[in-house]
XYZ file of C-alpha atoms in Angstrom:
648
model
C 0.107 0.235 -0.219
C 1.373 2.764 -1.184
C 2.595 5.687 1.529
C -0.681 8.898 2.321
C 0.251 11.830 0.062
C 0.624 13.756 3.683
C 1.463 12.655 6.685
C 1.434 14.320 10.268
C 4.474 15.168 12.359
C 3.786 16.760 15.599
C 2.040 20.080 14.789
C 3.100 19.807 11.155
C 1.158 18.192 8.087
C 5.044 17.343 5.712
C 4.836 15.559 2.310
C 6.532 11.776 2.049
C 9.702 14.357 1.079
C 9.350 14.864 4.915
C 8.685 18.839 4.583
C 6.523 20.703 6.093
C 3.346 21.714 4.097
C 0.355 23.489 3.950
C -2.544 22.890 2.479
C -4.622 24.748 0.929
C -8.107 23.405 -0.286
C -11.575 24.031 -1.021
C -14.946 22.323 -0.291
C -16.319 20.066 -2.983
C -18.667 20.523 -2.341
C -22.063 22.477 -0.583
C -24.799 20.758 -3.900
C -23.641 17.334 -2.717
C -26.096 18.209 -0.410
C -29.257 16.993 -2.104
C -29.222 13.703 -4.918
C -29.782 15.633 -8.335
C -33.478 14.453 -9.058
C -33.854 17.333 -5.978
C -32.320 19.774 -7.417
C -33.232 23.329 -9.810
C -34.965 26.083 -9.245
C -38.287 24.044 -8.132
C -37.920 20.318 -6.517
C -40.084 18.091 -4.910
C -42.375 19.084 -1.837
C -42.055 16.034 -0.100
C -39.415 13.215 0.676
C -41.376 10.207 -0.835
C -38.768 8.924 -2.320
C -36.233 9.530 0.055
C -35.339 5.098 -0.398
C -34.957 5.809 -3.845
C -32.547 8.876 -4.835
C -29.843 8.813 -6.451
C -26.399 10.816 -5.616
C -24.017 9.611 -7.932
C -23.239 12.727 -10.609
C -22.342 15.369 -7.532
C -20.548 16.754 -7.403
C -19.818 16.522 -11.761
C -20.349 13.653 -13.800
C -17.273 11.791 -13.812
C -16.793 13.385 -17.196
C -16.436 16.528 -16.373
C -13.985 15.724 -13.557
C -10.900 17.087 -15.694
C -12.577 20.065 -16.487
C -13.014 20.850 -12.507
C -10.094 18.970 -10.649
C -7.603 20.973 -13.373
C -9.443 24.071 -12.788
C -8.784 23.221 -8.801
C -5.679 22.535 -9.335
C -4.659 25.094 -11.786
C -6.180 28.191 -9.028
C -3.247 26.427 -6.388
C -5.388 24.660 -4.282
C -3.461 20.717 -3.187
C -6.464 19.562 -1.214
C -10.022 18.542 -1.492
C -12.312 18.233 1.280
C -14.422 16.159 -0.311
C -18.248 15.672 0.747
C -20.627 12.389 1.027
C -22.844 11.826 3.346
C -25.104 9.361 5.593
C -28.023 9.220 2.897
C -25.744 8.829 -0.170
C -24.304 6.225 0.779
C -27.522 4.585 2.490
C -30.300 5.551 1.172
C -32.722 1.969 0.802
C -32.434 0.968 4.218
C -29.758 -0.084 6.511
C -26.410 -1.922 5.167
C -28.106 -1.454 1.898
C -25.324 0.389 0.921
C -25.541 1.805 -2.822
C -22.370 0.829 -4.884
C -22.960 1.566 -8.003
C -22.240 5.501 -6.219
C -19.721 4.256 -4.214
C -17.706 3.154 -7.238
C -18.921 6.977 -8.738
C -16.953 8.341 -5.331
C -13.976 6.251 -6.197
C -13.767 7.415 -9.676
C -13.733 10.754 -8.243
C -10.826 9.941 -5.726
C -9.259 8.829 -8.477
C -9.099 11.565 -10.991
C -7.908 13.551 -7.603
C -5.234 11.626 -7.220
C -4.278 11.962 -10.719
C -4.775 16.179 -10.412
C -2.092 15.687 -7.805
C -4.899 16.343 -5.922
C -4.892 14.866 -1.371
C -8.895 13.980 -0.432
C -10.672 13.246 2.606
C -13.638 12.328 3.366
C -16.286 14.660 5.409
C -19.515 12.859 6.218
C -21.764 16.105 5.734
C -24.302 16.643 7.535
C -26.218 20.409 8.892
C -29.608 20.433 10.963
C -29.125 16.376 11.219
C -31.086 15.414 7.401
C -32.997 16.555 3.879
C -35.847 15.887 6.437
C -35.349 18.292 9.269
C -33.778 20.610 6.610
C -30.758 20.181 5.976
C -28.847 17.076 4.908
C -27.039 13.594 5.923
C -28.847 11.031 7.560
C -31.058 8.978 5.254
C -34.871 8.592 6.378
C -35.504 5.811 6.704
C -33.822 6.434 10.628
C -36.547 8.594 11.185
C -38.749 5.730 10.579
C -36.082 3.186 12.829
C -36.656 5.230 15.815
C -40.084 5.590 15.549
C -41.180 9.260 13.880
C -42.717 9.903 11.658
C -40.603 12.210 8.709
C -44.652 12.546 6.170
C -45.740 14.795 9.671
C -43.171 16.935 10.536
C -43.876 20.117 8.688
C -47.567 19.784 10.103
C -46.613 19.715 14.016
C -44.575 23.027 12.996
C -41.498 20.086 14.442
C -39.408 20.714 11.285
C -37.952 24.272 9.130
C -37.605 22.993 5.807
C -36.872 25.764 2.309
C -39.355 22.734 0.542
C -42.073 22.983 2.315
C -42.021 26.955 3.868
C -40.654 28.650 0.220
C -43.547 29.518 -2.383
C -41.400 28.532 -5.266
C -44.745 29.499 -7.053
C -43.414 33.917 -6.355
C -41.180 35.491 -7.940
C -39.703 36.927 -5.377
C -36.460 35.765 -4.289
C -35.949 36.402 -0.899
C -39.107 35.892 1.718
C -38.447 36.517 4.853
C -42.053 36.913 5.803
C -41.740 32.690 4.676
C -38.282 31.644 4.720
C -35.765 33.789 5.993
C -32.613 34.212 4.651
C -29.798 32.361 6.937
C -33.008 30.755 8.574
C -32.555 27.220 8.423
C -30.247 26.743 11.851
C -33.110 27.345 13.678
C -34.156 23.401 13.923
C -31.229 23.381 16.604
C -33.884 24.213 18.141
C -36.974 22.224 17.011
C -38.310 18.981 18.405
C -36.538 16.923 15.469
C -33.224 17.789 15.967
C -33.287 18.211 19.516
C -34.676 14.186 19.425
C -32.227 12.801 16.718
C -29.186 14.299 17.950
C -29.587 13.950 21.901
C -30.156 10.127 20.919
C -27.214 9.888 18.779
C -24.849 11.197 21.886
C -25.919 11.008 25.300
C -28.979 7.990 24.305
C -27.484 5.217 26.009
C -26.833 7.575 29.180
C -29.931 9.308 29.242
C -32.248 6.588 27.390
C -31.494 4.029 27.805
C -34.657 1.732 27.411
C -34.986 2.556 24.146
C -34.201 0.020 21.982
C -33.999 0.125 18.142
C -33.060 -3.303 16.825
C -32.938 -4.947 19.840
C -30.151 -2.581 20.725
C -30.344 1.430 22.437
C -31.043 4.402 20.429
C -27.433 4.928 20.184
C -25.335 1.723 19.268
C -27.881 1.606 16.445
C -27.586 5.008 15.420
C -23.687 5.271 15.704
C -23.072 1.435 14.104
C -25.382 2.279 11.601
C -23.671 5.446 10.690
C -19.895 4.155 10.902
C -21.275 1.393 8.756
C -21.096 3.656 6.419
C -17.783 5.152 6.962
C -16.611 1.842 6.002
C -18.495 0.414 3.463
C -16.642 4.224 2.116
C -13.841 3.330 3.556
C -13.191 0.055 2.126
C -13.251 1.375 -2.003
C -10.489 4.036 -1.108
C -7.934 2.617 0.932
C -5.587 1.935 -1.700
C -5.559 5.627 -2.724
C -2.731 7.357 -0.861
C -4.179 10.593 -2.306
C -7.130 9.486 0.662
C -5.380 11.063 3.770
C -8.573 9.877 6.084
C -11.988 11.385 7.098
C -13.471 13.891 9.188
C -15.476 12.215 12.381
C -18.913 13.894 11.212
C -19.393 17.835 10.478
C -20.630 20.305 12.789
C -22.258 17.854 15.340
C -24.430 19.469 17.163
C -25.508 18.720 21.341
C -28.869 18.174 21.013
C -30.469 18.787 24.155
C -27.647 18.204 25.916
C -26.407 21.367 28.628
C -30.227 22.538 28.193
C -32.963 23.479 30.951
C -35.662 21.207 30.928
C -37.711 24.375 30.797
C -36.214 27.453 31.154
C -35.870 29.875 28.489
C -32.475 31.036 27.416
C -32.115 33.580 25.460
C -28.627 32.984 24.438
C -25.334 31.297 25.023
C -24.574 31.203 28.283
C -21.984 29.087 31.012
C -24.177 26.793 31.242
C -25.175 25.930 26.617
C -23.444 27.191 23.838
C -26.310 26.657 21.221
C -27.212 29.852 20.323
C -30.860 30.978 19.882
C -32.213 32.149 16.245
C -34.750 34.620 15.535
C -37.602 33.440 14.914
C -39.662 31.502 17.989
C -38.118 30.408 20.966
C -37.933 26.333 21.993
C -37.070 24.597 25.584
C -36.539 21.423 25.431
C -40.067 20.815 27.165
C -41.958 23.311 24.098
C -40.328 20.140 21.466
C -41.105 17.135 23.351
C -45.393 19.166 23.837
C -44.783 19.402 20.339
C -43.624 16.165 19.279
C -46.580 14.527 21.659
C -49.241 16.861 19.605
C -49.288 19.723 21.930
C -49.434 22.911 20.716
C -46.747 24.710 23.221
C -47.283 29.240 23.059
C -43.757 30.820 22.838
C -42.015 33.451 22.734
C -40.614 35.389 18.595
C -36.679 36.733 18.861
C -35.682 39.156 17.036
C -32.935 40.599 16.986
C -32.617 44.369 18.772
C -30.560 47.000 18.196
C -26.386 45.491 18.304
C -27.861 42.076 16.933
C -28.786 40.710 20.149
C -31.838 38.983 20.440
C -35.761 40.547 22.632
C -38.924 39.244 22.503
C -40.948 40.510 19.596
C -43.695 38.832 19.603
C -45.196 35.436 20.538
C -46.645 31.845 18.001
C -48.793 28.312 18.641
C -46.704 26.088 18.627
C -48.491 22.811 16.307
C -51.917 24.639 16.670
C -53.462 21.283 14.938
C -51.783 19.063 17.403
C -49.538 16.703 14.748
C -47.934 14.105 17.028
C -44.387 12.853 14.942
C -43.850 10.070 17.227
C -45.679 6.616 14.681
C -46.848 5.710 18.576
C -48.478 7.536 20.792
C -46.587 7.901 23.529
C -45.091 7.772 26.025
C -42.306 9.224 24.597
C -38.215 7.645 25.446
C -37.518 10.680 27.187
C -40.951 10.855 29.382
C -40.123 6.809 29.836
C -36.793 7.653 30.895
C -38.471 10.632 33.981
C -37.551 13.901 32.097
C -41.875 14.726 31.892
C -44.911 13.936 32.018
C -47.623 13.655 30.164
C -51.460 13.753 32.286
C -54.814 14.721 30.769
C -53.688 16.477 27.712
C -51.508 18.631 30.102
C -46.884 18.094 30.752
C -45.412 18.183 33.586
C -41.559 18.629 34.618
C -40.226 16.170 36.867
C -36.633 16.477 36.418
C -35.591 20.315 35.173
C -31.795 19.197 34.781
C -32.834 15.750 32.565
C -30.376 16.865 30.156
C -27.771 18.435 32.146
C -27.238 16.428 35.714
C -27.434 11.672 35.291
C -26.668 9.796 38.058
C -25.766 13.782 40.403
C -23.008 14.558 38.041
C -23.033 17.647 35.665
C -22.839 16.363 31.699
C -20.327 16.939 30.403
C -20.900 16.777 26.080
C -17.432 16.644 24.566
C -15.754 14.651 27.290
C -18.418 12.033 28.033
C -19.889 11.254 24.494
C -18.507 12.737 22.312
C -14.201 11.281 23.053
C -15.887 8.408 22.897
C -17.278 8.764 19.894
C -13.856 9.804 17.702
C -12.593 7.006 19.093
C -14.988 5.143 17.624
C -14.469 7.112 14.011
C -10.986 7.002 14.604
C -10.842 2.504 15.304
C -13.370 2.130 11.908
C -11.731 3.985 9.364
C -8.397 2.538 10.476
C -9.348 -1.160 10.715
C -8.686 -0.668 6.898
C -6.191 1.745 6.683
C -3.948 1.894 9.778
C -2.383 5.101 9.197
C -5.408 6.939 7.676
C -5.772 10.169 9.941
C -8.854 11.452 11.704
C -10.225 15.075 10.671
C -11.934 15.920 13.681
C -14.318 18.226 15.067
C -16.458 19.751 18.109
C -20.018 21.306 18.513
C -18.916 24.800 16.034
C -20.477 27.150 19.179
C -17.897 26.007 22.011
C -15.357 27.609 20.719
C -17.557 30.691 21.990
C -17.811 29.409 25.727
C -14.005 28.509 25.119
C -14.340 24.845 25.126
C -11.356 22.763 23.397
C -10.831 18.957 22.927
C -11.270 16.276 24.700
C -8.536 13.829 26.679
C -6.955 11.892 25.796
C -7.922 12.530 21.865
C -6.779 9.414 18.889
C -3.519 9.471 18.011
C -2.873 11.133 14.244
C -5.928 13.486 14.974
C -6.043 17.130 12.547
C -8.097 19.600 13.975
C -10.560 20.480 11.549
C -12.934 22.228 12.893
C -14.305 25.111 11.316
C -14.667 29.560 11.248
C -16.741 31.951 9.937
C -16.945 35.436 10.187
C -20.280 35.290 11.477
C -21.398 39.390 10.617
C -20.976 38.341 7.283
C -22.796 34.939 6.727
C -25.173 36.403 8.559
C -26.099 39.378 7.276
C -24.380 38.914 3.665
C -23.762 42.568 3.700
C -19.636 43.745 2.990
C -18.504 47.531 2.601
C -15.315 47.511 0.340
C -14.859 51.063 1.259
C -14.887 51.213 5.071
C -11.700 50.165 6.903
C -11.509 46.797 8.394
C -8.296 47.001 10.204
C -10.959 45.610 13.390
C -12.067 43.279 11.558
C -8.368 41.647 10.601
C -7.120 42.040 14.652
C -10.516 39.530 15.375
C -10.499 37.484 12.698
C -6.528 37.166 13.807
C -7.517 36.663 17.084
C -10.008 34.073 16.583
C -7.699 31.415 14.685
C -5.207 31.986 16.627
C -7.430 30.303 19.361
C -8.634 27.392 16.384
C -4.531 26.707 16.605
C -4.100 26.429 19.755
C -6.381 24.215 20.193
C -4.873 21.767 17.671
C -1.248 22.456 19.509
C -3.030 21.687 22.998
C -4.756 18.536 21.660
C -2.058 16.292 23.202
C 1.639 16.167 23.448
C 3.433 17.643 20.869
C 0.372 19.152 19.226
C -1.445 18.365 16.559
C -2.067 20.246 12.622
C -4.862 22.544 12.232
C -6.958 22.684 8.816
C -9.903 24.532 9.521
C -12.625 22.696 7.569
C -14.285 25.418 6.231
C -14.767 29.380 6.357
C -15.909 31.602 3.453
C -17.771 34.193 2.277
C -21.410 34.561 0.409
C -21.434 35.484 -3.432
C -24.856 37.333 -3.325
C -22.888 39.257 -0.862
C -25.193 43.120 -1.025
C -27.916 41.909 -2.570
C -26.250 39.185 -5.143
C -25.385 42.974 -6.818
C -21.644 42.051 -8.545
C -24.589 39.404 -10.206
C -26.112 42.269 -11.246
C -23.929 43.984 -12.537
C -21.848 40.927 -14.103
C -25.009 40.045 -15.961
C -25.012 44.392 -17.747
C -22.083 43.333 -18.784
C -19.174 44.148 -16.487
C -16.115 42.502 -16.210
C -12.707 42.483 -14.459
C -12.131 42.246 -11.002
C -13.844 44.822 -10.082
C -17.165 43.226 -9.949
C -15.923 41.141 -6.840
C -14.506 43.478 -5.018
C -16.157 42.806 -1.634
C -15.655 39.282 -1.973
C -12.000 39.526 -2.781
C -11.651 41.643 -0.045
C -12.964 39.979 2.586
C -11.671 36.888 1.381
C -8.141 38.373 0.650
C -7.746 38.586 4.483
C -9.389 36.216 6.060
C -5.838 34.842 4.141
C -3.374 36.560 4.960
C -4.617 35.936 8.805
C -4.203 32.404 8.160
C -1.317 32.347 6.308
C 0.485 34.542 9.326
C -0.602 32.315 11.540
C 0.657 29.292 9.025
C -3.226 27.210 9.027
C -4.037 24.671 6.581
C -7.434 25.346 5.649
C -10.628 24.603 2.772
C -12.748 27.423 1.683
C -16.354 26.735 1.389
C -17.165 25.763 -1.454
C -17.253 24.881 -5.502
C -20.275 23.894 -7.096
C -20.739 22.900 -10.404
C -24.408 23.794 -9.981
C -24.133 26.976 -8.846
C -25.975 29.852 -10.257
C -25.970 33.539 -9.735
C -29.535 33.602 -8.848
C -30.776 34.280 -5.446
C -32.897 31.556 -5.176
C -30.784 28.243 -6.473
C -27.268 29.637 -5.867
C -25.588 26.589 -4.781
C -28.559 24.521 -4.746
C -29.137 24.908 -0.836
C -31.546 26.553 1.381
C -30.468 29.669 -0.182
C -26.209 29.410 0.163
C -24.636 31.158 -2.233
C -20.957 30.720 -1.529
C -19.365 28.081 -4.426
C -15.380 30.137 -5.329
C -17.127 28.569 -8.884
C -20.332 29.357 -11.175
C -21.147 28.419 -14.006
C -22.649 32.194 -14.901
C -18.630 32.988 -15.024
C -17.214 31.034 -17.332
C -15.525 32.403 -20.454
C -13.124 31.811 -22.811
C -10.545 28.422 -22.283
C -7.578 30.698 -22.193
C -9.402 32.752 -19.324
C -7.947 31.767 -16.347
C -10.010 33.629 -13.873
C -13.168 32.192 -15.702
C -15.542 30.393 -14.049
C -14.106 32.231 -11.067
C -15.463 34.325 -8.651
C -13.286 36.903 -6.836
C -9.982 34.946 -7.832
C -8.143 37.855 -6.240
C -9.474 36.512 -2.821
C -8.129 33.152 -2.678
C -5.720 32.424 -6.024
C -2.198 34.005 -4.697
C 0.982 32.657 -4.082
C 1.593 30.233 -0.449
C 4.318 28.242 0.533
C 3.129 24.497 -0.295
C 6.391 22.888 1.361
C 9.673 24.293 2.505
C 12.951 22.022 2.384
C 13.213 22.504 6.093
C 10.082 23.711 8.041
C 8.261 26.727 7.749
C 8.903 29.930 9.708
C 6.908 33.035 8.347
C 4.600 33.460 5.134
C 3.067 37.037 4.555
C 1.777 38.606 1.547
C 0.995 41.642 -0.631
C -2.213 41.914 -2.573
C -1.919 44.771 -3.814
C 2.857 44.530 -4.652
C 1.978 40.733 -5.490
C 4.840 40.332 -3.228
C 5.014 36.980 -0.962
C 8.224 37.180 1.799
C 8.736 33.874 3.166
C 10.588 32.259 5.782
C 11.825 28.646 6.016
C 14.252 27.002 8.819
C 16.181 24.517 5.996
C 17.175 20.726 6.662
C 19.250 20.620 3.576
C 19.389 16.496 4.893
C 15.756 16.741 2.940
C 15.844 15.808 -0.586
C 13.181 18.366 -2.217
C 13.305 21.359 -2.911
C 10.775 24.861 -1.167
C 7.524 24.627 -3.845
C 5.570 28.175 -3.518
C 2.712 27.919 -5.919
C 2.874 31.099 -7.965
C -0.163 32.005 -10.543
C 0.484 33.529 -14.267
C -1.659 35.190 -13.563
C -0.897 37.296 -11.082
C 2.666 37.706 -12.776
C 2.529 37.704 -16.455
C 5.912 38.847 -16.367
C 7.452 36.251 -14.987
C 8.540 36.647 -11.434
C 12.147 37.853 -9.705
C 13.304 35.734 -6.409
C 15.456 37.958 -3.485
C 17.209 34.770 -1.172
C 19.107 35.618 1.737
C 20.298 33.703 5.155
C 21.430 30.526 3.469
C 22.221 29.866 0.313
C 19.896 28.920 -2.311
C 19.506 27.930 -6.220
C 15.964 28.925 -7.997
C 14.148 28.444 -11.084
C 10.868 29.302 -12.215
C 8.562 26.883 -13.788
C 5.991 28.185 -15.450
C 3.638 25.237 -16.892
C 3.343 23.864 -13.062
C 3.495 27.667 -11.953
C 5.877 26.438 -9.141
C 8.882 28.251 -8.087
C 11.521 26.063 -6.763
C 13.895 26.776 -4.106
C 16.845 24.655 -2.956
C 18.913 25.306 -0.188
C 22.550 23.943 -0.031
C 22.977 24.257 3.990
C 20.830 24.607 6.729
C 19.819 28.019 8.573
C 17.175 30.343 7.910
C 16.090 31.388 4.268
C 14.735 34.132 3.931
C 13.118 35.033 0.436
C 11.074 37.744 -1.396
C 9.012 37.058 -4.314
C 8.181 39.866 -6.784
C 7.118 40.139 -10.093
C 9.668 40.834 -12.459
C-alpha cells in the first residue's frame, strides 16, 4: 500500500519527502448535499422518494471531472474536503449500500489523484438530515427510531425550505416565509433535539429506548459507522485519500440545557445559540413532538444584533404527533417529563444537564468515545489514515476545546466564519477593516491553539470550512455581471473579505479548505449552491468565459488564488503576502538533508511577466516552472532562508 500523499509530524503536515506542507483547498461541494432529482429551481416539496434517490453525479458528472479538478489545481489548491452524506451511501435502508454510488465516489477520488489533489472525506450533515432542514442522515432512520417524517412540517417540528418557501412566487427572498439563513433554527426544534440527543446520549439518558434490540445510540452510531466503513473499503488503496472527517459540525442536541427554562442566547451552561424566530425549550419540543400545542415567544435581533422578544406564536396548533406510536416518548419513559390528561409537567428540570448526580460534559462524556469509535472504524481498513476531528462549533464561544485523550493522528479540523458577513450577507469594501483583521487573527489563533493542545507535541490545524457569500450586498455583483461588466472590480468586496481571511491564515501558517466549489452554482438568489439559498461557491457556470482565461468560472479570483509556500525544505517559519504589490515574503528553517526543494505556488495570471526571487541567509538556487506555476528553491545548507518573491 502506497504511502499517504501527506502525513503529520507534531503540529505540522508533511509530504512524502518530509517537507513541511501547507494544505490549501476547497470543499467539493455545496450541492453534494442533495440528490440530483431534488435539484433545480422547483424541487419536490416532500421526501416520499427518500429511499430511491441517487447522488451519482455529485459533485459533478465523471466526464466533467478533468475540467473541474484541473481548474481547482490550476488556481493553486492541493487538497479537497470531499463531501458525501450518510444518505448518499445508505438511502435505501439499513445495510443497503448504494454500490453504484460507491463506484462513482471512488472514481472521483482516483481522478483527484491524477491531478495531484489530496482528499479527505467529509460525511456531511446540517441539522441532521434533508428531512429536517439540511442534509445528512437517510429518511429511514427516522422511521427506525419511531418518528413519522411525513408529519414533521404539519407539527411545526422542522423548518424546511422545500415546504415553507413559495417557489411559484417571483420573489427570491421571502423573509416572511423562509428568512435568509434561517435553516439553523432547526437545531432548536423537536426533530433535531430528539435525534442528536439520541445519537450522542441515548445510552445515558434513555437506556430503555431500543431499536432492533440495541440502545438507540448504539443503533445510530453503529449504522453511521457502517456507512463510513463502506466508503473506506473502496478508498483505502488510494494514496491521496488522507483520511476521514469525524462528522460535520456535530450538534449537542438538548444536552446541557434546562428542560423548561427559557434562554435568550448562549450562556455558561449551554453554547447553543438562540436564533431569530420561535424560542424553544426542550419541553416545548417534547410537547410538540407528542402532538400538543405550545405558545412560545418569538425572538428578533434588536440594537447591537442582540436577541429580544418581539411577540409570541402558537406551535403545532393542529395537535399533530410526530411519533409513530402516540406515546409515551422515550424521554417521558426515562423521567424527563410527564403527560397527564393532556397537561405536560416537568419531572426533572436537570434531565439533560445532570445524570447520577454529576453534571454532564458533552465533549468528555459523549464526543471522546465517539472520536475513538470513528478512528477505530476507519483504521480497521487503513491504519495510517488521519482523523479530521470536529466539535460543535458553538463550543468555541465558551472557550472549550477537544476532550482528552484524542485518538493518535488526529487533525484539528474546526470551522471558522465571519458570522457578521455570513448572517447579513453585507460587506463594505470602502470601510476600513483593521478591526476585522485583528479579530480574525485572534479567533483563528484560538483555533490553532486548540490543535497545539490536542496532545503532547501538538497536532496540525486545518480550518475545515471558511468562506463568504457571493450574493453579498443583495447580489450586486450578479447584477453588474449580467449588465456586461467584467474584471476584478465586479468582485472587489468579495476579494477584500477573502484576502483578509487568507492574510490571517498565512500569518498563523494554517492549512484550510474553503467553503466551497459547487459545479452547478448559478447567479440566482433562489438557487446559489442549490441548498437553502446559500451561495458561497468560488465557481459558477455563469462566470465562465473562454478556455484561455484563468479566471473563467471564478468569482473573486484575486481573493483566493494567491502565492503561498506549498512545502518547505525544512520548517516554514513565516509567510506573508501583499496583494497590492504581489509580493510574497517567506522564511524557511532549512534542512539540507531533505532532498525536495521549497515549492511556492505562483499563479501565472498574477505574474504575467514572470517573477524575481531574492534569497538571503542561506545559499540557495531557484527556478521557475511556468507550466506548473511553481517556484522551487533548493538550499545548500541549514539555517534561516528568507525569500522575497516579486513580479519581474
